[in-house]
Short mmCIF file of C-alpha atoms and ligand atoms in Angstrom, two decimals:
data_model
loop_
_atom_site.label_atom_id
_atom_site.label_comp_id
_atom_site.label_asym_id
_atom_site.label_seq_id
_atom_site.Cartn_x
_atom_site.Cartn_y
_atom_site.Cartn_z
CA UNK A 1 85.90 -36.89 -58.85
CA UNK A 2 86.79 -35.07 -55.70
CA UNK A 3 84.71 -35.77 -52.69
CA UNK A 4 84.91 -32.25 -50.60
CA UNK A 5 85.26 -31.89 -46.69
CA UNK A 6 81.78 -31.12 -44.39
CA UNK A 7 79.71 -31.46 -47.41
CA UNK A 8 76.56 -33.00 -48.82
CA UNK A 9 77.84 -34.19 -52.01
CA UNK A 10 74.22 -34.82 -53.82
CA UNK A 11 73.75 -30.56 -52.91
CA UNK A 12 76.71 -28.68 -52.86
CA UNK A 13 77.24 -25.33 -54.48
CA UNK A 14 80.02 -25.60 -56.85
CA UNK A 15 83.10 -24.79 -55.05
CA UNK A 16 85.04 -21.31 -55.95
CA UNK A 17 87.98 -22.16 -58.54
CA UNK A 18 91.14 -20.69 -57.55
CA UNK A 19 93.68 -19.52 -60.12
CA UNK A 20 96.06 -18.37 -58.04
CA UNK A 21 96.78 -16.43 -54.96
CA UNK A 22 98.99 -13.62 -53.37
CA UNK A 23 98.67 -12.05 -49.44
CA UNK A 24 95.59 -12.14 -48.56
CA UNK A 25 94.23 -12.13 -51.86
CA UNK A 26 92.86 -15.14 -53.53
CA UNK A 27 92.02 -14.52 -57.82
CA UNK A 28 89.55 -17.06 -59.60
CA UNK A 29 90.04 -18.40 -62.79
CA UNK A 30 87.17 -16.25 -63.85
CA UNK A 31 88.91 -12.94 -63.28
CA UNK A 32 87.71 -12.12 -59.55
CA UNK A 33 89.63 -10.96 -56.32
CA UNK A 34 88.56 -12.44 -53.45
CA UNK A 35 90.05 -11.51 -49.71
CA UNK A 36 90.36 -14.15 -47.95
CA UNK A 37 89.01 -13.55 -44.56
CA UNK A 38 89.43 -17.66 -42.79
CA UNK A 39 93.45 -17.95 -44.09
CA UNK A 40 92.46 -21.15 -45.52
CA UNK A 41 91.10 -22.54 -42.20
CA UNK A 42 92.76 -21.03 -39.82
CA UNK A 43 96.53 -21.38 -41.29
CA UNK A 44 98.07 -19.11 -43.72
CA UNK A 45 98.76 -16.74 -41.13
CA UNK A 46 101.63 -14.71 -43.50
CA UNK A 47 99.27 -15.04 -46.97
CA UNK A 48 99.59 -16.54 -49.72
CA UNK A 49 102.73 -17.08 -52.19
CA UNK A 50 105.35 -15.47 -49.67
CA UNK A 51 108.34 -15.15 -51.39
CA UNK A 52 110.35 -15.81 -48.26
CA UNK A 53 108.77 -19.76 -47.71
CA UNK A 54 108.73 -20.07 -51.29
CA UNK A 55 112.09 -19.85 -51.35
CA UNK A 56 112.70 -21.86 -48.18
CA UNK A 57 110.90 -24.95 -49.84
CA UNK A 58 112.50 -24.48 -53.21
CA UNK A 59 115.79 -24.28 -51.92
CA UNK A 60 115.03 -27.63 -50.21
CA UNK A 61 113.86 -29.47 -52.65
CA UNK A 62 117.34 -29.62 -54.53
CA UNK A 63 118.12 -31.39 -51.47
CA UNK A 64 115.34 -34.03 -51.19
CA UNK A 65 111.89 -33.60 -50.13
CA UNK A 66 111.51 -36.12 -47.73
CA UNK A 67 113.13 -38.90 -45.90
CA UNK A 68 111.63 -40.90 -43.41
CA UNK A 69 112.45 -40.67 -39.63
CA UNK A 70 112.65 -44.39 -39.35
CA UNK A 71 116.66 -44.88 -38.56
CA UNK A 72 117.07 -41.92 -40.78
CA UNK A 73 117.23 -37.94 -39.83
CA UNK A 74 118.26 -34.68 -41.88
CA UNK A 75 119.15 -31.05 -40.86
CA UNK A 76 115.99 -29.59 -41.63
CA UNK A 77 113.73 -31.53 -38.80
CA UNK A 78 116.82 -30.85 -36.37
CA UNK A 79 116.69 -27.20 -36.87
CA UNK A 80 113.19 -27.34 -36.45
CA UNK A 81 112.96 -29.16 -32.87
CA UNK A 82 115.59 -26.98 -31.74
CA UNK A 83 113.75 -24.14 -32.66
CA UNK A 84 110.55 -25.55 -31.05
CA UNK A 85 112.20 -26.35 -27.86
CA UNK A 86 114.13 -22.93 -27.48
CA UNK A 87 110.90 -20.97 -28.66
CA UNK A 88 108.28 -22.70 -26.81
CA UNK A 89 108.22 -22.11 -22.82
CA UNK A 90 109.21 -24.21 -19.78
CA UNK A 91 110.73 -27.49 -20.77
CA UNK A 92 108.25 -28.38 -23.81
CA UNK A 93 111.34 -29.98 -25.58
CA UNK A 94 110.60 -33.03 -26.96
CA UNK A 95 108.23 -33.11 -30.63
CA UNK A 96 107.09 -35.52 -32.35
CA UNK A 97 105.70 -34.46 -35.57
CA UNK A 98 102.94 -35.90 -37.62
CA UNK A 99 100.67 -34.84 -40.91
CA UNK A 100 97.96 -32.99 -39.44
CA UNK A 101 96.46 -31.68 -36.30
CA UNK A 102 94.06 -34.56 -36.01
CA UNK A 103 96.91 -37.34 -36.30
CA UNK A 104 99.37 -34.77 -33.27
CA UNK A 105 96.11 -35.10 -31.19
CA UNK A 106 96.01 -38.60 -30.89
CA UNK A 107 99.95 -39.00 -30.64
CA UNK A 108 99.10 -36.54 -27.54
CA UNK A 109 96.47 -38.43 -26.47
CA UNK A 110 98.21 -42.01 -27.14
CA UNK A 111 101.44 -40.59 -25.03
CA UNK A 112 99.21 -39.27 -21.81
CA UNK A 113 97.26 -42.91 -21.53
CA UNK A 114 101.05 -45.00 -22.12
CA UNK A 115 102.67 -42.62 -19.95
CA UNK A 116 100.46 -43.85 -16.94
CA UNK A 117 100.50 -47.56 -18.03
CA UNK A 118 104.58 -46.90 -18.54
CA UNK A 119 104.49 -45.92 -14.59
CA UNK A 120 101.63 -48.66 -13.70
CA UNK A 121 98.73 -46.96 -13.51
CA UNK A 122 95.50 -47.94 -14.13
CA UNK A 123 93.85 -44.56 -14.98
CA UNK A 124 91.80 -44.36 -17.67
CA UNK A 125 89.65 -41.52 -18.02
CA UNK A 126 90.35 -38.45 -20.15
CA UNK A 127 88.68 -34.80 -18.93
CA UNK A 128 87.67 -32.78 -21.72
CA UNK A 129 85.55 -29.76 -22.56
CA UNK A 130 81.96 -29.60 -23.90
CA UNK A 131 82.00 -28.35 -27.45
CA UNK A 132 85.64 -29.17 -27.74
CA UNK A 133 86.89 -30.06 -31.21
CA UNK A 134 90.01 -31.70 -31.57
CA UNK A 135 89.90 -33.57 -35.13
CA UNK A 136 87.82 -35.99 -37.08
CA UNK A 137 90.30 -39.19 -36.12
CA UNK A 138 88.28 -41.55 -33.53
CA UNK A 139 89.62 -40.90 -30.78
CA UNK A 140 90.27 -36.88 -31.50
CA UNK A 141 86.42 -37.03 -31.96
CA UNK A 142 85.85 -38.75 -28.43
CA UNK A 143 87.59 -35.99 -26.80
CA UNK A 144 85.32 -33.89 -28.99
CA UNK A 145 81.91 -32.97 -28.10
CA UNK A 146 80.48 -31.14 -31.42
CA UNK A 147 77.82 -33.81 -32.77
CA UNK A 148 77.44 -30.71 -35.60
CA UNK A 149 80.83 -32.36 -36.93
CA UNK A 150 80.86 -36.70 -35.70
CA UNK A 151 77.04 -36.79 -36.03
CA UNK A 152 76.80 -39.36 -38.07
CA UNK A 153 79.26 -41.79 -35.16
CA UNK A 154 75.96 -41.15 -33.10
CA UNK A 155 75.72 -39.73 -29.66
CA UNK A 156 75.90 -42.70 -27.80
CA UNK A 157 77.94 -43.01 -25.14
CA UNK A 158 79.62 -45.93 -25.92
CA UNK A 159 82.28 -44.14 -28.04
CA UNK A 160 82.68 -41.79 -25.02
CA UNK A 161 83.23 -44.14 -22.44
CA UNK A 162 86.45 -43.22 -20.50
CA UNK A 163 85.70 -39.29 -21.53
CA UNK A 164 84.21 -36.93 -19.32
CA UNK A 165 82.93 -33.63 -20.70
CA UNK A 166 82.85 -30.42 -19.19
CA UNK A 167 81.92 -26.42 -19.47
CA UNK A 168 84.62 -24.22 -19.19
CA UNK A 169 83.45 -23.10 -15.31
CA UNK A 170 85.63 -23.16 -12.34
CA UNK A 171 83.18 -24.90 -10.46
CA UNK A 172 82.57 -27.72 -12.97
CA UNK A 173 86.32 -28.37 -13.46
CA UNK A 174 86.33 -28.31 -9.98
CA UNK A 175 83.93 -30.76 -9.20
CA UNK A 176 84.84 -33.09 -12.02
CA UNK A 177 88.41 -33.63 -10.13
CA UNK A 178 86.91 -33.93 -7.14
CA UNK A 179 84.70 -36.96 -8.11
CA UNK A 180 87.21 -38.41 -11.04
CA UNK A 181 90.69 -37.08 -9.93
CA UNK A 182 92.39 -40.58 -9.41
CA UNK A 183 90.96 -41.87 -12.74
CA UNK A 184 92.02 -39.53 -14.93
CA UNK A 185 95.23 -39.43 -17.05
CA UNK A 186 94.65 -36.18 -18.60
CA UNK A 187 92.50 -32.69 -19.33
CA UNK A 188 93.11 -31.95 -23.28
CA UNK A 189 91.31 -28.32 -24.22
CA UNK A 190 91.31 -26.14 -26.71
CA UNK A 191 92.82 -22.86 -24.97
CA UNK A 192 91.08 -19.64 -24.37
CA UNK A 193 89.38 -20.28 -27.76
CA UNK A 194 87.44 -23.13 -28.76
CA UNK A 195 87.35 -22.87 -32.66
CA UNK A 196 85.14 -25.61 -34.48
CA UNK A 197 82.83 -26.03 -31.66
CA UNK A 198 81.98 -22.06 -32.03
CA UNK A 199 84.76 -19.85 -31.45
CA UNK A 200 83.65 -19.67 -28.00
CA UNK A 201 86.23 -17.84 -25.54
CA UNK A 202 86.58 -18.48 -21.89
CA UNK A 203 89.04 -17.20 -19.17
CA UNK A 204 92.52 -17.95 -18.64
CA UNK A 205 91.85 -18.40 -14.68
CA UNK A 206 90.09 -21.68 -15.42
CA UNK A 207 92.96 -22.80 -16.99
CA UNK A 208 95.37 -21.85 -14.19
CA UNK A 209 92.72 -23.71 -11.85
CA UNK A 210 93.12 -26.81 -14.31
CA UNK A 211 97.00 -26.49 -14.11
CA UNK A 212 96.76 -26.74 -10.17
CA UNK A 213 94.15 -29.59 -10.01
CA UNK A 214 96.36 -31.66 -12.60
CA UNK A 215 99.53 -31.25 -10.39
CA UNK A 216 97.32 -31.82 -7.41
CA UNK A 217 96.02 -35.08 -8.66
CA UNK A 218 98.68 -35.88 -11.14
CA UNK A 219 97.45 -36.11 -14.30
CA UNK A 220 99.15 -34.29 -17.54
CA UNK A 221 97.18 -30.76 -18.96
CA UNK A 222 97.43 -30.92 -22.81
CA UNK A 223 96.76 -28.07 -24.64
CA UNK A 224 95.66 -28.53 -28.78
CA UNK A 225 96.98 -25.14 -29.77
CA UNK A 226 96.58 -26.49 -33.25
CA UNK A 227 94.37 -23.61 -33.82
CA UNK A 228 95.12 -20.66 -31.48
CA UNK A 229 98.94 -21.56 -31.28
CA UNK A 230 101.60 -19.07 -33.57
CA UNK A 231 99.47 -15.92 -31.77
CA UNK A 232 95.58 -16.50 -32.66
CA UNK A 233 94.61 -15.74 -29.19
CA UNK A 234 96.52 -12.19 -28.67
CA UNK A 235 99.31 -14.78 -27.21
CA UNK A 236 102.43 -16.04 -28.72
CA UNK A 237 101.02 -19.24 -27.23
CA UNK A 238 98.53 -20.15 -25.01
CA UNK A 239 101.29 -21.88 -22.94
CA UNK A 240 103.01 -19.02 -22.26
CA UNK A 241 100.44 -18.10 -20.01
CA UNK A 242 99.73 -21.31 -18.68
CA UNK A 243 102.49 -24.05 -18.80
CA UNK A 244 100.87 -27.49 -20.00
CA UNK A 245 102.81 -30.86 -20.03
CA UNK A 246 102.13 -31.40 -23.97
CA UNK A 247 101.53 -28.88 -26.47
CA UNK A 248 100.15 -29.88 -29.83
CA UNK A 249 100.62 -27.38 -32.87
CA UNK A 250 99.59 -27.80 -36.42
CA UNK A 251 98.06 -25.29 -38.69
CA UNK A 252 100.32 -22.37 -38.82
CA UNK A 253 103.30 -24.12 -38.18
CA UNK A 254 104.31 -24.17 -41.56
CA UNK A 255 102.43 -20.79 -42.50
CA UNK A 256 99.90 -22.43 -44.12
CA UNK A 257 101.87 -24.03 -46.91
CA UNK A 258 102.14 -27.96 -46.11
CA UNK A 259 99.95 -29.93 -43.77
CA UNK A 260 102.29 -30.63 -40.47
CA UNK A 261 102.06 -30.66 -36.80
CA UNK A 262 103.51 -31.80 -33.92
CA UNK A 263 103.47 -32.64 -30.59
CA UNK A 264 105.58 -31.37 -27.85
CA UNK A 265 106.01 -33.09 -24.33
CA UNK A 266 107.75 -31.98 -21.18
CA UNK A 267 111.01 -33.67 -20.22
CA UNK A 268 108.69 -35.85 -17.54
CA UNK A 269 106.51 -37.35 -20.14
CA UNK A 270 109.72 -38.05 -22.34
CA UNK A 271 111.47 -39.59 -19.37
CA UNK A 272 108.23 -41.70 -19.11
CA UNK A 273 108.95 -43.35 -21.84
CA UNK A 274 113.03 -44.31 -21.38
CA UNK A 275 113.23 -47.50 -19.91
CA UNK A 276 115.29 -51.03 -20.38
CA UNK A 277 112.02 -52.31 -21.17
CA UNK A 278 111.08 -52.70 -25.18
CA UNK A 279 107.57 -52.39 -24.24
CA UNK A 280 107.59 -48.63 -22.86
CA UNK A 281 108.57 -47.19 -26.37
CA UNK A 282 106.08 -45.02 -28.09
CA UNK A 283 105.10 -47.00 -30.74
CA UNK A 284 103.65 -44.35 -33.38
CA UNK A 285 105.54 -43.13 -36.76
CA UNK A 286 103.69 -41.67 -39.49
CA UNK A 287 104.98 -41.95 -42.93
CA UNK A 288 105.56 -38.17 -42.99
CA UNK A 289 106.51 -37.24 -39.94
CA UNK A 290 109.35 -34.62 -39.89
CA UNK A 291 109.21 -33.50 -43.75
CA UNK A 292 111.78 -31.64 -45.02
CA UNK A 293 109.78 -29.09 -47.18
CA UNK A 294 107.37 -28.86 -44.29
CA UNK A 295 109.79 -28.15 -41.38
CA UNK A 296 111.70 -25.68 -44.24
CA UNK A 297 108.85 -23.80 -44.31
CA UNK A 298 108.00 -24.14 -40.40
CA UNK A 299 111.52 -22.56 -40.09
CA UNK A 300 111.25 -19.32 -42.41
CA UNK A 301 107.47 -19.06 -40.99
CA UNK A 302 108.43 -18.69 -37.25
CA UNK A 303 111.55 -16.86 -38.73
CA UNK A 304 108.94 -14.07 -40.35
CA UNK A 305 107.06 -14.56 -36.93
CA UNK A 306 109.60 -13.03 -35.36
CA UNK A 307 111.49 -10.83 -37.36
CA UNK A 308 108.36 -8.72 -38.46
CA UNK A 309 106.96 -8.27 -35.39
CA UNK A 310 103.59 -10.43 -35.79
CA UNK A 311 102.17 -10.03 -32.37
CA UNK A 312 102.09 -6.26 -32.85
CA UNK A 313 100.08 -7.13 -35.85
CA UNK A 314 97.51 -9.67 -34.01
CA UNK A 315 97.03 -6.58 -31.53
CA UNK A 316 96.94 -4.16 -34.56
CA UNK A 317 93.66 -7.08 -36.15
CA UNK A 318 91.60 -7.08 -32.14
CA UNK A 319 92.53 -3.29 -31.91
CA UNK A 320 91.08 -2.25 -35.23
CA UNK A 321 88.42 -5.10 -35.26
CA UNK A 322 86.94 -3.93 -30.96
CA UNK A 323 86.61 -0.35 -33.33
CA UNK A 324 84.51 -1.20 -36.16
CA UNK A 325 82.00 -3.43 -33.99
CA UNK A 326 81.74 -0.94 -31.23
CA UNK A 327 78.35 -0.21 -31.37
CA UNK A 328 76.84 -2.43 -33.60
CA UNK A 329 74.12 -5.03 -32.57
CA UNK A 330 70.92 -6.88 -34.66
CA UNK A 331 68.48 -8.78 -32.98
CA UNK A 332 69.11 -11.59 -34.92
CA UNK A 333 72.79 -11.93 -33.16
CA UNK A 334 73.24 -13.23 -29.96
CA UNK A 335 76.68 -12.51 -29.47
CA UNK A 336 79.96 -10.65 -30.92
CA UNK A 337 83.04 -12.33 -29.79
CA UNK A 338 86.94 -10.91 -30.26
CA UNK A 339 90.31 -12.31 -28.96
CA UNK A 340 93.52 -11.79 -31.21
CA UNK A 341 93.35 -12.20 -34.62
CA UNK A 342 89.53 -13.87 -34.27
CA UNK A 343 86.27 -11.74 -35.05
CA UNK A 344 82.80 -14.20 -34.07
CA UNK A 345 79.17 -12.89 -34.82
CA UNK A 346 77.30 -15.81 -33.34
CA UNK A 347 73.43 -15.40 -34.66
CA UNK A 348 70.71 -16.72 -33.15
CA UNK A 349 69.13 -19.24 -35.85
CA UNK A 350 71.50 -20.63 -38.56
CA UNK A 351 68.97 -19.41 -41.11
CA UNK A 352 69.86 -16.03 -40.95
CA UNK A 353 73.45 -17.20 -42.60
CA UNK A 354 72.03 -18.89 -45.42
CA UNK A 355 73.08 -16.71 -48.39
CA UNK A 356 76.00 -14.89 -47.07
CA UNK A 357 78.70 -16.35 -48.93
CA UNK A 358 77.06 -15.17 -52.20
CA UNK A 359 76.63 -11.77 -50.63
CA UNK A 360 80.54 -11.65 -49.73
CA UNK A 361 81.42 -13.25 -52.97
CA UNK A 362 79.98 -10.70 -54.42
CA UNK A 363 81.49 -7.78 -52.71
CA UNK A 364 84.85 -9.44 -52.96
CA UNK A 365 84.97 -11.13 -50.06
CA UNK A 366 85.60 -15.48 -48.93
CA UNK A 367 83.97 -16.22 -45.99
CA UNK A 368 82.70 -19.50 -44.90
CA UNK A 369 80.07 -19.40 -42.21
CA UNK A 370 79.19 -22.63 -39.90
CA UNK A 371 76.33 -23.23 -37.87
CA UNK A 372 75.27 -19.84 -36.00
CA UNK A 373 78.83 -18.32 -36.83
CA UNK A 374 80.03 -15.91 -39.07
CA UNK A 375 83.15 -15.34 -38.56
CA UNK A 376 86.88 -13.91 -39.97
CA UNK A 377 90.57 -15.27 -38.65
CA UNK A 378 92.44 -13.34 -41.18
CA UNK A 379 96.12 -13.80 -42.29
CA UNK A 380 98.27 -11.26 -40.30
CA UNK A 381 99.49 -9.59 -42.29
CA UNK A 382 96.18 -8.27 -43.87
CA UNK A 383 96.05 -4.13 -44.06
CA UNK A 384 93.73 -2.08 -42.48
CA UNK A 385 91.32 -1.62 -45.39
CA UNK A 386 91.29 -4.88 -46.66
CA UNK A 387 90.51 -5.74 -42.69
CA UNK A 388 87.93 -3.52 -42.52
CA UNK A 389 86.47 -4.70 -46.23
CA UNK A 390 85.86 -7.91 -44.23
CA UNK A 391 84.57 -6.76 -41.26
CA UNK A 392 81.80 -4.06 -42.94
CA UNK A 393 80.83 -7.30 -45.53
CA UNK A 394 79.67 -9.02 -42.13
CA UNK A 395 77.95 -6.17 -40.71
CA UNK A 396 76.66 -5.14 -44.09
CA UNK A 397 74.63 -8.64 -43.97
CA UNK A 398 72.56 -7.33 -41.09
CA UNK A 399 72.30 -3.97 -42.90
CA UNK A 400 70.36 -4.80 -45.81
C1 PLP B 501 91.80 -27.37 -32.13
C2 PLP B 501 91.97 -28.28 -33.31
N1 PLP B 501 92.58 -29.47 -33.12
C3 PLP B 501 92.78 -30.32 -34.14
C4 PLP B 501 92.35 -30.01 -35.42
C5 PLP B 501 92.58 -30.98 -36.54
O1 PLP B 501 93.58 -30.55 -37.38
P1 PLP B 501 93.70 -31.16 -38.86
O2 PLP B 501 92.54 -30.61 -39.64
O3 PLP B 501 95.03 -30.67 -39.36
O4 PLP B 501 93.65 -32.64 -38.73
C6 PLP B 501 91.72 -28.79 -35.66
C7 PLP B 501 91.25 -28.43 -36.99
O5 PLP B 501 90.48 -27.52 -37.20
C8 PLP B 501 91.51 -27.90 -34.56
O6 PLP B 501 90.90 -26.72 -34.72
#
């Protein structure tokens, strides 16, 4: 029996049974074509089945399909930290990969705190941002602040203590150094767009205020660009507009196709960690860190990334998406929201939702609502009418 993600087992609607799937198109076994307008949460930012990755995995696997990093290493996880470090900006050279986004965040999280005690400091608070969502691992969900998602780990502030929450305001951040500069050891955010906790969107000149106040008071800015890294924003990366000390990408990496991430730290946090002393090592090492198939297709999907132009696309998705919701307002939504390759319709009562995924099933459509949001982060390389398809199925619901 499979137990599904976010759900209420003893209610939930029988999930959709895919067949199979190709671009942006997924078919069910009973005959229907459905676009997929979330890219399989977030990810499968070149659709499904590309023949390309395919290949790049296949090809692979006649090799092995994994080997562990543990006094072992293999030509596919080389390429793809040299690729990472050329790619990425400034010197974010040094990645350490992991299974999933959740698992990078706390290797981010675990390097910030050990690079202070490494250097003997006794800092040991974490900034973070209100409705931040970093993971469902314990202490990802510290530096979270959704209760919609950890609900059930109550509110208390006992599984908080040593994190300090704040809005994305300048004056907030700015206040928050000012009282708990000299305790903290970092500021982790979600970048320009906070996913989970809404797909709310803030300005990059708080985040080039946070990069000054972490310099001024030394503590490391970590960006989770698990889900607007690889372009969601309108940028490559975040980070190339604002240069943190650790970078954490998951998601996209591998186009969707195998659950990776990694984390990438500046040459000072590295250099944190060399010493004579056994005790400064970072002490972490999932199973299947560094997997061949998975870095394979990391390679070929940054490869595509590149070669076919994909932030010309991401403009192409805001440009054509700002078009078909000029105009168009219901009193039942407080806000539309659009950066990159991210469309929100945030409604005023979560009610409103309930029965929109039947509606877009029907008109051939996947969407997956949360809370107050309906929303679409297509794959990228979705055409203009099958874009549009998505976008008239949300405003359609207010239509009826
Ligand atoms: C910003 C952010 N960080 C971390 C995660 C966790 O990633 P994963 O689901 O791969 O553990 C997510 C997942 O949605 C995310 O959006």
């Amino acid at each position: 029996m499979i137990w599904y993600p976010y759900a209420q087992m003893k209610t939930l609607d029988a999930p959709i049974k895919i067949k199979n799937a190709k671009g942006v198109h997924l078919y069910t076994e009973d005959g229907r074509d459905l676009i997929d307008s979330v890219s399989s949460w977030w990810s499968v930012i070149h659709g499904y089945n590309h023949p390309e990755i395919n290949k790049a995995i296949t090809d692979q696997l006649g090799n092995f399909s994994h080997i562990m990093l543990g006094g072992l290493t293999h030509e596919p996880v080389q390429r793809l930290s040299d690729k990472l470090a050329s790619w990425l900006p400034g010197d974010l050279d040094y990645c350490f990969f992991s299974d999933s986004g959740s698992v990078a965040v706390e290797v981010a999280l675990k390097m910030a705190l050990q690079f202070n005690t490494n250097r003997g400091s006794s800092r040991d608070t974490i900034l973070a941002l209100e409705h931040a969502y970093h993971g469902d691992t314990f202490k990802a969900m510290e530096v979270g602040d959704d209760e919609d998602y950890h609900f059930a780990f109550g509110a208390s502030n006992e599984k908080k203590r040593g994190v300090i929450h704040i809005p994305t305001e300048i004056a907030a951040l700015e206040k928050a150094f000012d009282e708990f500069g000299d305790k903290l050891t970092c500021f982790i955010v979600e970048p320009l767009l906070q996913g989970a906790g809404g797909m709310r969107m803030y300005d990059v000149s708080f985040l080039k205020r946070a990069r000054e106040l972490c310099d001024k008071y030394d503590a490391l800015l970590i960006f989770d660009e698990v889900a607007t890294g690889f372009g969601r924003t309108g940028n490559r990366f975040v980070a190339d507009l604002v240069l943190p000390d650790i970078i954490v990408l998951g998601k996209a990496l591998t186009g969707g196709y195998i659950g990776h991430a990694v984390t990438v730290a500046n040459k000072r946090v590295y250099e944190g960690f060399l010493s004579d002393d056994p005790t400064h090592a970072f002490m972490h090492g999932p199973t299947f860190m560094g997997n061949a198939l998975a870095c394979c297709a990391a390679l070929k999907s940054i490869e595509l990334f590149e070669r076919e132009n994909y932030m010309e696309k991401i403009k192409n998705i805001e440009r054509i998406a700002r078009r078909e919701m000029q105009g168009f307002s219901d009193e039942r939504i407080s806000e539309i929201r659009i950066m990159g390759g991210c469309v929100c319709i945030e409604v005023k009562d979560d009610a409103v939702l309930d029965g929109f995924k039947r509606f877009s099933f029907e008109r051939g459509v996947f969407c997956r609502t949360f809370l107050k949001y309906m929303y679409t982060m297509p794959p990228y390389i979705i055409t203009e009418t099958e874009l549009v398809k998505i976008l008239d199925t949300m405003k359609a619901w207010f239509e009826r």
